[in-house]
Coordinates of C-alpha atoms in Angstrom, one line a residue:
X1 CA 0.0 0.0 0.0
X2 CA 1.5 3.8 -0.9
X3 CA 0.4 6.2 1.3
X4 CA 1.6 8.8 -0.7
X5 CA -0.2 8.2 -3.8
X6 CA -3.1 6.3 -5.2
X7 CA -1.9 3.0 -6.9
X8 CA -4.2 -0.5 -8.0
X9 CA -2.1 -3.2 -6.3
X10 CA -0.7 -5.4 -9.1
X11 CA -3.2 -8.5 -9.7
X12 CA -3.0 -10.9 -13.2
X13 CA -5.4 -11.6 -14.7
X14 CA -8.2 -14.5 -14.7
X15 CA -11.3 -14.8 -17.1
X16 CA -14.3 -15.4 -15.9
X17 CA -16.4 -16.1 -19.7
X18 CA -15.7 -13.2 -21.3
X19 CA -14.7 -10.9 -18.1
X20 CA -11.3 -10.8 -17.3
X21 CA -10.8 -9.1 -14.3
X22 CA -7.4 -8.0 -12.4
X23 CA -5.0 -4.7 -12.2
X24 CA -4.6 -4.1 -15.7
X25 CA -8.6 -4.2 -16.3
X26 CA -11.2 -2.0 -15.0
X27 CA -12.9 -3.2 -11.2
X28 CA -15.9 -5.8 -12.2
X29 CA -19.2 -5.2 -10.5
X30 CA -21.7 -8.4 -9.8
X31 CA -24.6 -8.9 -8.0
X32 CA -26.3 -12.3 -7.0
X33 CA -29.5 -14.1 -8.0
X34 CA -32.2 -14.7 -4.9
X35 CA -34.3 -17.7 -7.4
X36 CA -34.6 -20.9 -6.3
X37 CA -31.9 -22.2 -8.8
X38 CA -34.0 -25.2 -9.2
X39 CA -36.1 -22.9 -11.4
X40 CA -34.8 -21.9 -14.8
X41 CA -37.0 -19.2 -15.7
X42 CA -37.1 -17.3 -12.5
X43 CA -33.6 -17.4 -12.2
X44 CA -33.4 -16.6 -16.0
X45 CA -35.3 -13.5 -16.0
X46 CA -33.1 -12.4 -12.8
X47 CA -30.3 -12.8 -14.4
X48 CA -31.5 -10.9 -17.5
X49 CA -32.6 -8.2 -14.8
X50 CA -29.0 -8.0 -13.3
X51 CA -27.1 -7.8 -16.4
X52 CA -29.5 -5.1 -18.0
X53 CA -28.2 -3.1 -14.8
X54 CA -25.3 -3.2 -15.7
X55 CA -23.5 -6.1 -14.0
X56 CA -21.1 -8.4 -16.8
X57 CA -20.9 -11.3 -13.6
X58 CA -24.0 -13.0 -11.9
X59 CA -23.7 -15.8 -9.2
X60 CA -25.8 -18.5 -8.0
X61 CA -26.5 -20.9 -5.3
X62 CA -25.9 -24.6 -6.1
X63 CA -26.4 -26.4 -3.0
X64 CA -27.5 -29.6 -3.6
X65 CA -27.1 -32.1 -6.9
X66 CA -30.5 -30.6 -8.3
X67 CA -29.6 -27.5 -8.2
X68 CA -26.0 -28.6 -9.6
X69 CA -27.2 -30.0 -12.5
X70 CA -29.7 -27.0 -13.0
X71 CA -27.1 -24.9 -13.6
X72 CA -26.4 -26.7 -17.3
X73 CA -29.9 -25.2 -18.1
X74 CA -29.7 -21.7 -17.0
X75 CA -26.6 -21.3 -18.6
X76 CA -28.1 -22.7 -22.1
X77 CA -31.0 -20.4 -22.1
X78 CA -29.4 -17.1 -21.0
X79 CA -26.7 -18.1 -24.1
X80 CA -30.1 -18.3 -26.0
X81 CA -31.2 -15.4 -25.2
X82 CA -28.2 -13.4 -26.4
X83 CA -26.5 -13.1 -23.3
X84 CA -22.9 -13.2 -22.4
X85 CA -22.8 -12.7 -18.9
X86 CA -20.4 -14.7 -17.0
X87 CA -22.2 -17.5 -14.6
X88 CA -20.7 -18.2 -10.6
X89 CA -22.1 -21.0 -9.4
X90 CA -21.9 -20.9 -5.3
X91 CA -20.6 -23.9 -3.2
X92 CA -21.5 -24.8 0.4
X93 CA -21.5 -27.9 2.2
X94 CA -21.2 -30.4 -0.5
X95 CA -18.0 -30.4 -2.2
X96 CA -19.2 -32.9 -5.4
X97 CA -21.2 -29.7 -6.3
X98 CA -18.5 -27.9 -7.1
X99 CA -17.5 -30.5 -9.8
X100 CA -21.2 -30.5 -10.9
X101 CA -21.3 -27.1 -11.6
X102 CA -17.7 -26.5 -13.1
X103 CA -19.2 -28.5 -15.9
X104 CA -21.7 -25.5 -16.6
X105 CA -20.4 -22.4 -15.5
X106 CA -17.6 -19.9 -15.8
X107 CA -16.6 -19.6 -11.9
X108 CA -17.2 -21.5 -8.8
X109 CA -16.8 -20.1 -5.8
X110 CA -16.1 -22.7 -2.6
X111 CA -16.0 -21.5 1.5
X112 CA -12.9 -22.8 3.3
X113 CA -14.5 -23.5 5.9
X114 CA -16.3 -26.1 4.7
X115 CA -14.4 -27.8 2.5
X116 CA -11.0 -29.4 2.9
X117 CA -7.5 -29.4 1.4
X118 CA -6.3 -32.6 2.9
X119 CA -8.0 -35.5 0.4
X120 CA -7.3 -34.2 -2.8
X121 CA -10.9 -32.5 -3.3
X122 CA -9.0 -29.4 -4.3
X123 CA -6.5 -30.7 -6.5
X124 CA -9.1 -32.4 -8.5
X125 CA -11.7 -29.7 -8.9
X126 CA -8.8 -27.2 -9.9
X127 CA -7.9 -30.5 -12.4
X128 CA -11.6 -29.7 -14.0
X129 CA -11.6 -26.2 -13.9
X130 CA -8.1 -26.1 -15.6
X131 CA -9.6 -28.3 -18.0
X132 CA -13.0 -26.1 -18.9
X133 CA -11.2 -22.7 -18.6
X134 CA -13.5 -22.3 -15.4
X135 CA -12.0 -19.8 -12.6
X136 CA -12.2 -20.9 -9.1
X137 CA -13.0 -18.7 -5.9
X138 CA -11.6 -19.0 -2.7
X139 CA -14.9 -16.7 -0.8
X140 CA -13.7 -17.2 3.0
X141 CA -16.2 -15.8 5.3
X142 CA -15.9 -14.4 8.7
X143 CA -19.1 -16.0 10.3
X144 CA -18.3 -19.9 8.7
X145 CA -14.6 -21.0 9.5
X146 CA -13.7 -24.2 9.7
X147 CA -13.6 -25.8 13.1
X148 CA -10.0 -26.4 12.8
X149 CA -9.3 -22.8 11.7
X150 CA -11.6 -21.5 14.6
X151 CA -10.4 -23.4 17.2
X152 CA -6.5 -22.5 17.0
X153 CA -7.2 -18.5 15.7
X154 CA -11.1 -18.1 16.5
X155 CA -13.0 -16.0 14.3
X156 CA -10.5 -13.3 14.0
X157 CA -9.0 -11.4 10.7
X158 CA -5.9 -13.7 11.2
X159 CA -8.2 -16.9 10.8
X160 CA -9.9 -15.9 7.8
X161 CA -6.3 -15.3 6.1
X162 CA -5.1 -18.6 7.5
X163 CA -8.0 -20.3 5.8
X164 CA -7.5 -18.8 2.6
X165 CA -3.4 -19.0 2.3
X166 CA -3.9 -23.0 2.7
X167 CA -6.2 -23.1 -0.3
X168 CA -4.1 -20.4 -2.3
X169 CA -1.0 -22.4 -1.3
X170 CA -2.3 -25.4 -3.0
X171 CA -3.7 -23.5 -6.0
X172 CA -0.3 -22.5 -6.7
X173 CA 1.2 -25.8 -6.1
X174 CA -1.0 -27.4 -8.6
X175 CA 0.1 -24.0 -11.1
X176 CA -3.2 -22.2 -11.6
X177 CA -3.4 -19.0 -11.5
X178 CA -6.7 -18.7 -12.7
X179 CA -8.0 -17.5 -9.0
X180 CA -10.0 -15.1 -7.3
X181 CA -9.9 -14.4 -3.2
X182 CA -12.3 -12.8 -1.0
X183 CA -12.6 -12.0 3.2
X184 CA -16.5 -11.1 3.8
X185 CA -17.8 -10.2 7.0
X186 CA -20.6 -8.0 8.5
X187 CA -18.3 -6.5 9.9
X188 CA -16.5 -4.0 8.6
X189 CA -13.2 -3.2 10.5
X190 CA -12.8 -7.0 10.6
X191 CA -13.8 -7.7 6.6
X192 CA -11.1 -4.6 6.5
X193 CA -8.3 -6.2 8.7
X194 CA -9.2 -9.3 6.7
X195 CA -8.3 -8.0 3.4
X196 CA -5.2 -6.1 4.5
X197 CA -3.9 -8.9 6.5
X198 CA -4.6 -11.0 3.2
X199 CA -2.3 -8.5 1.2
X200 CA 0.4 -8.8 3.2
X201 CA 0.5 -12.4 3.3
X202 CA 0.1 -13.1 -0.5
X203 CA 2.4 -10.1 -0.8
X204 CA 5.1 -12.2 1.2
X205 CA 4.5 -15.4 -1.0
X206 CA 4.5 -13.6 -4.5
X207 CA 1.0 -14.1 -4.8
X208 CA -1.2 -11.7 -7.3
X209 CA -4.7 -13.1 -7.2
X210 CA -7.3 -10.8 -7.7
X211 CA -9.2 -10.2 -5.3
X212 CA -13.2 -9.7 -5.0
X213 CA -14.5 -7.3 -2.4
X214 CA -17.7 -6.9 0.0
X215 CA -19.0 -6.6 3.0
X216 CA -22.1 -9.7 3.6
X217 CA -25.1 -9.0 5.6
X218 CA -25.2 -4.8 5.2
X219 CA -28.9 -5.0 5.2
X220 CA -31.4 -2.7 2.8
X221 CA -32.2 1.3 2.5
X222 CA -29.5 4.3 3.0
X223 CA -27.8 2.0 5.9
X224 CA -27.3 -0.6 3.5
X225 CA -25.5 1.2 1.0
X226 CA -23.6 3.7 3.7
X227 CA -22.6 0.2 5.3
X228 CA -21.2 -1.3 2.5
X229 CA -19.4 1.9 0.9
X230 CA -17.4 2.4 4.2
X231 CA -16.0 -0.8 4.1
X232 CA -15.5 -1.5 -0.1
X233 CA -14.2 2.3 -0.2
X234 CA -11.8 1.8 2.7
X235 CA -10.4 -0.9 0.3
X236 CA -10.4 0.9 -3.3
X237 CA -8.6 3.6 -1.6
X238 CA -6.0 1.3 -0.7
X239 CA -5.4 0.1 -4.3
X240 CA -7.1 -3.2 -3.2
X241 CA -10.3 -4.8 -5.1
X242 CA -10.5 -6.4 -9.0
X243 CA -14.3 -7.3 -8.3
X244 CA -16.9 -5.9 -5.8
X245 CA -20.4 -6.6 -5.0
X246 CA -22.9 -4.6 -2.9
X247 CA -24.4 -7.0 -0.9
X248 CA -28.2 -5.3 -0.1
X249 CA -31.9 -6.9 1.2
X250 CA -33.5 -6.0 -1.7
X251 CA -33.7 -7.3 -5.2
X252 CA -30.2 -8.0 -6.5
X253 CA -30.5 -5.5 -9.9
X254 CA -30.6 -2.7 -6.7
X255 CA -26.8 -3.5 -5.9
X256 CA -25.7 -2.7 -9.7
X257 CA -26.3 1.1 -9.4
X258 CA -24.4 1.2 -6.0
X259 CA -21.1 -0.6 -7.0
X260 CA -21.4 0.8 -10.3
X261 CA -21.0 4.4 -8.1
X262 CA -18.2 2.7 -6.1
X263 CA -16.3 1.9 -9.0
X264 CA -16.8 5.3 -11.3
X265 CA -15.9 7.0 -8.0
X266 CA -12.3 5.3 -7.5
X267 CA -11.7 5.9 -11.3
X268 CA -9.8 8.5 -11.5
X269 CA -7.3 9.2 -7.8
X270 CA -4.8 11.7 -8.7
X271 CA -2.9 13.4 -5.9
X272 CA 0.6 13.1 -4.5
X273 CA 0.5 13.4 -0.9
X274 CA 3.6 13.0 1.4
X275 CA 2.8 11.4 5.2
X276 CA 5.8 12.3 7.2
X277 CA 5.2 9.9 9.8
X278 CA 3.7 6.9 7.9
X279 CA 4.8 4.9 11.7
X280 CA 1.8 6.4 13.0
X281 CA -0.2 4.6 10.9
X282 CA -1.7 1.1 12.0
X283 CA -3.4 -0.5 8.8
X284 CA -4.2 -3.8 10.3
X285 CA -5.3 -2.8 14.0
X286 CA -7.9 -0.8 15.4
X287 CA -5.4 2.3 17.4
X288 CA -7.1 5.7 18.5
X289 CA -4.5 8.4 17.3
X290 CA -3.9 9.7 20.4
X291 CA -5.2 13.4 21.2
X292 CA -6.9 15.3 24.1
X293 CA -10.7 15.8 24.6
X294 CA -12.1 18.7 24.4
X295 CA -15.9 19.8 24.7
X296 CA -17.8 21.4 22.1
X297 CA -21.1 22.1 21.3
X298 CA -23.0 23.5 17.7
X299 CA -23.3 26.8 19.3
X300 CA -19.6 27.7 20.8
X301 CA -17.4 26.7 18.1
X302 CA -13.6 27.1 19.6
X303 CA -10.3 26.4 18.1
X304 CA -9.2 23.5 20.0
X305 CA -9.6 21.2 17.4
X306 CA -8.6 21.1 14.0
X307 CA -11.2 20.9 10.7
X308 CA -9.7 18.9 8.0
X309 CA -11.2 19.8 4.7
X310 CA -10.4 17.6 1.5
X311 CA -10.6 19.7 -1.8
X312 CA -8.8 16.9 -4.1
X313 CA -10.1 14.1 -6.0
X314 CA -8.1 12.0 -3.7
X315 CA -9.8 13.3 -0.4
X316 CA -9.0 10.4 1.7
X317 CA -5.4 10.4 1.0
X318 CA -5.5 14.1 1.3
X319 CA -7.2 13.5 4.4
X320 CA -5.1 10.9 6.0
X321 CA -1.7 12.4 5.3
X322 CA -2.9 15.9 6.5
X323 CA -3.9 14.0 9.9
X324 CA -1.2 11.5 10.4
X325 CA 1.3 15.4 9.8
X326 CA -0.1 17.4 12.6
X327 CA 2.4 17.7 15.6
X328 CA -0.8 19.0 17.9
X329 CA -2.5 16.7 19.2
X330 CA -5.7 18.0 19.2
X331 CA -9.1 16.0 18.0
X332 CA -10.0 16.5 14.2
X333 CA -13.0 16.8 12.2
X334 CA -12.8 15.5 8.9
X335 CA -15.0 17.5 6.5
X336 CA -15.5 17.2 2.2
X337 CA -17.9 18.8 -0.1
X338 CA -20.8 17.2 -2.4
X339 CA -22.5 18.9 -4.8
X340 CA -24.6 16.1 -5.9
X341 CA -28.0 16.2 -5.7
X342 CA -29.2 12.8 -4.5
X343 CA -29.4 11.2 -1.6
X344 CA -27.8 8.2 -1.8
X345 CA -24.7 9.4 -4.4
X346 CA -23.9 12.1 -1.2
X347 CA -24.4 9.5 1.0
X348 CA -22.2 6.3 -0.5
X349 CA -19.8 9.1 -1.7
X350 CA -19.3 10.5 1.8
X351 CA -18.9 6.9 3.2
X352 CA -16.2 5.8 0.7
X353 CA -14.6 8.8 1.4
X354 CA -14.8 9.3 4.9
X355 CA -15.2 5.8 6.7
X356 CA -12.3 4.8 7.0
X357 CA -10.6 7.6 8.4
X358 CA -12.7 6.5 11.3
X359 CA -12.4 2.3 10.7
X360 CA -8.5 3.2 10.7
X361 CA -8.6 5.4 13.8
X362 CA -7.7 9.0 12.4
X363 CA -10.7 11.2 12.8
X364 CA -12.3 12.5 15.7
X365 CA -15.4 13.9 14.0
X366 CA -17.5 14.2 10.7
X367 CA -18.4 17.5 8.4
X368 CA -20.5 16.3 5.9
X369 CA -21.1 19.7 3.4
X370 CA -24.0 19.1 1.1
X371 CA -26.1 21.9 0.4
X372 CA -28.7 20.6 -1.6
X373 CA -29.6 18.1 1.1
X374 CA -31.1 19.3 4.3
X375 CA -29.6 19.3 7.6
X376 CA -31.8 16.1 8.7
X377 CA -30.3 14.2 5.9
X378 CA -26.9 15.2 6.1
X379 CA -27.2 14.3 9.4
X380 CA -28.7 11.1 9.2
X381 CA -25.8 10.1 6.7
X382 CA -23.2 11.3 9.3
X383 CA -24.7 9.2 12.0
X384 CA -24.9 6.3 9.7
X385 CA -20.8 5.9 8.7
X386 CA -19.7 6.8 12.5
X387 CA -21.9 3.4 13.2
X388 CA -21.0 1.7 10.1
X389 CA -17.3 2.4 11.0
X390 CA -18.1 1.0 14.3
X391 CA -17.0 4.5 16.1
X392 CA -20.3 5.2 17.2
X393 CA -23.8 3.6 17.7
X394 CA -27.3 5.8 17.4
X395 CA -29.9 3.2 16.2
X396 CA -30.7 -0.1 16.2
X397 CA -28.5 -1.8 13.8
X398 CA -29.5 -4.7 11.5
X399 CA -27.3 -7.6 10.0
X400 CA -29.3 -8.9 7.2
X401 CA -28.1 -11.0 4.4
X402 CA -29.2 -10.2 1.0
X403 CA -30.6 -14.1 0.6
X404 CA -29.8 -16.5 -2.7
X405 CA -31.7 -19.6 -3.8
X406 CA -31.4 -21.2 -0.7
X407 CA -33.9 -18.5 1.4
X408 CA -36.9 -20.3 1.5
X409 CA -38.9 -17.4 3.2
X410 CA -39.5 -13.2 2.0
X411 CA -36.5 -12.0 3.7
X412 CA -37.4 -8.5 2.5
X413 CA -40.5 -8.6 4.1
X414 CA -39.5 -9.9 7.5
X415 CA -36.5 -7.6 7.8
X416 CA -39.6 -4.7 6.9
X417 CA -41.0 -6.1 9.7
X418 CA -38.3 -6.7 12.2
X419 CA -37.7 -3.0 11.5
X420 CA -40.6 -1.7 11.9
X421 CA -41.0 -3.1 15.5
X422 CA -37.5 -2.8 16.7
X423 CA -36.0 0.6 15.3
X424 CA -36.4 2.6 18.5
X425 CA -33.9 0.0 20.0
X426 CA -30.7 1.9 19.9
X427 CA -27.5 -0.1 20.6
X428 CA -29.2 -3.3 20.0
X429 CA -28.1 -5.4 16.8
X430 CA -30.3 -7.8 15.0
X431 CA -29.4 -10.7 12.8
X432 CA -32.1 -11.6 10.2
X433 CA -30.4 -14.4 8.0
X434 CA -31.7 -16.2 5.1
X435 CA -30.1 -19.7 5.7
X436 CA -27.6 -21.8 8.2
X437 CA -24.5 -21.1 5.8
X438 CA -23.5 -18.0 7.6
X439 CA -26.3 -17.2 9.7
X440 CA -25.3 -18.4 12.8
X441 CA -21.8 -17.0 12.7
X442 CA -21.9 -13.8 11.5
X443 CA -24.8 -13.1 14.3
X444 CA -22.3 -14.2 16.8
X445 CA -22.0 -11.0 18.5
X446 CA -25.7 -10.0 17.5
X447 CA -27.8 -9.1 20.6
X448 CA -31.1 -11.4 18.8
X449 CA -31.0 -13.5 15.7
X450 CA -33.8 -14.9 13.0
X451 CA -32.8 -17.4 10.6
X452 CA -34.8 -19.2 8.5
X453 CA -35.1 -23.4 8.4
X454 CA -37.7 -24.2 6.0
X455 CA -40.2 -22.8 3.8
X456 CA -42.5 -20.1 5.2

């Protein structure tokens, strides 16, 4: 990572159908479908829906044979239909799947944590995908680690590199390259620590997968997309992401626009700017920068503490270096001007830029400047990225997957619900989970949990 000036970190490049993703190509956005995958039209038409948004990459659940097998359908129809689109096919639980599908699609994507490098179901899926020119996955997530992995690290940023280095290891032991990595969690200072930990490590090896970024369960609405822009954005502005997805409680085509905004916003990052004391910089650890407290209120503005306004198009950089180069230490307010319109554009904008000045530790306070919202809005968005960046907590907060084919209830409707009943809880978090696969894990540290286990 150059703290100095914006820089992609170097990743070859792999072909997923006609997408090729990696440093020397533009970041991928993708979405995933919510159809049972069992049925062909339904998942057909969402598909359809997706790409029409604007997303060249669509992934689907395959777990069980049925759905497996499916899979050579949907992909013969949306060919039909005059469709390119690259095809993911999702693995859990039951490795034999993954061959299944490899037969049909252009990616499979398989969790760590539950499958296993040690009897040579690795070596002889990446035997098929080599074969087919299919590109393999290795989608580690923070609330499913392997018992093994859990037990010796727990479910810690350090774990979910463990369990990926031991797939990647073998990957490259077999020589192929054509891989993508990815460290999801709900969480967004760990999915963070995940990914930079993950750097480092394949940095130290000589490894240059791409790598695809999100953050899973962000939930729906403005919180949703704030949620998911402070984490992705912390990444992008690191250099770090070939492929993001916004995961969101709504229907998948809603993500598009969102990464879509992610991706032209990281586009161009010019900007050289020097940090003098890059030692006071913790990347990979959650450290307050040290300063003194001082009170304040709207109405008696003093100048104890410092107002750090970006006016580049590199405003976190800008940002970061002008903090980590004060010799006061005094608390600072990070501030940066949107002239956009829209809600949502100020408010995933302002999250890219600004959360992770607060995920990393550096800011003390928020000046979000957007004068064609009013001050209820702006400061709704504020409040939102201080809790998304885990800094500060003001409402109920709501980890809620965006479902796949193997939700077998309306998870929109029962997160509407859920809301509706529990939003005056403040400091209270929620887990509302489509399935087993992550459910239970990523609402480890949720105050009440709702997953669903059968049709309903």
């Amino acid at each position: 990572m150059n703290l100095n000036e914006f820089s992609r970190r170097e990743a070859h490049e792999v072909r997923i159908g006609q997408t090729k993703i990696g440093s020397q190509h533009p970041i991928a956005v993708q979405s995933m479908t919510n159809t049972p995958t069992a049925d062909t039209q339904k998942s057909v038409e969402q598909i359809k829906r997706i790409a029409d948004a604007g997303a060249p990459i669509v992934r689907l659940t395959a777990q069980g044979r049925r759905e497996g097998e499916n899979l050579e359908s949907i992909v013969v129809k949306i060919r039909e239909d005059g469709y390119d689109t690259a095809i993911v096919a999702d693995i859990h639980f039951v490795p034999e799947v993954a061959s299944i599908a490899a037969r049909y699609v252009d990616k499979v994507r398989i969790n760590p944590g539950n499958y296993r490098t040690s009897n040579g179901e690795l070596e002889a899926l990446i035997a098929q995908c080599r074969e087919r020119g299919v590109a393999l996955r290795i989608g580690v997530n923070h609330g499913s680690l392997a018992k093994r992995v859990f037990d010796e690290w727990g479910d810690t940023p350090e774990g979910m590199v463990h369990s990926a280095m031991e797939f990647l290891r073998v990957c490259r032991r077999e020589d192929f390259d054509q891989v993508v990595v990815s460290m999801k969690s709900s969480n967004t200072r760990v999915m963070v620590h995940a990914y930079r930990l993950l750097v480092e490590a394949m940095e130290s090896e000589g490894m240059t997968y791409p790598i695809h970024l999100g953050v899973t369960e962000a939930g729906n609405g403005l919180e949703g997309r704030i949620k998911s822009a402070v984490g992705i954005g912390a990444l992008l502005s690191d250099g770090i992401g070939d492929t993001i997805r916004v995961s969101l409680t709504e229907a998948p085509e809603n993500e598009v626009p969102v990464a879509k905004l992610l991706v032209e916003h990281y586009a161009s990052r010019e900007g050289v700017f020097e940090v003098l004391h890059p030692e006071r910089y913790h990347p990979t650890e959650f450290v307050r920068r040290t300063d003194v407290m001082t009170p304040i209120t709207h109405d008696e503005l003093t100048d104890e503490y410092s107002v750090v306004e970006a006016v580049s198009n590199n405003p976190t950089a800008e940002l970061r270096a002008a903090i980590l180069n004060m010799e006061q230490a005094q608390p600072v307010v990070v501030k940066r001007r949107y002239d956009d319109e829209d809600v949502e554009v100020v408010a995933v904008k302002a999250a890219a830029d600004l959360g992770v000045l607060f995920l990393d530790g550096l800011a003390d306070g928020i000046w979000v400047d957007a004068p064609a919202l009013s001050a209820d809005e702006i400061r709704d968005i504020e409040l939102m990225i201080l809790q998304a960046a885990r800094v500060r907590f003001s409402h109920t907060e709501y980890i809620a997957c965006p479902s796949c084919g193997r939700t077998l209830y309306d998870i929109e409707k029962t997160l509407a619900d859920i809301k509706s009943r529990t939003s005056h809880l403040k400091n209270l978090k929620i887990g509302i989970m489509g399935c087993i696969v992550n459910g239970p894990g990523e609402m480890a540290d949720a105050d009440y949990g709702y997953v669903g286990a059968a049709a309903g």
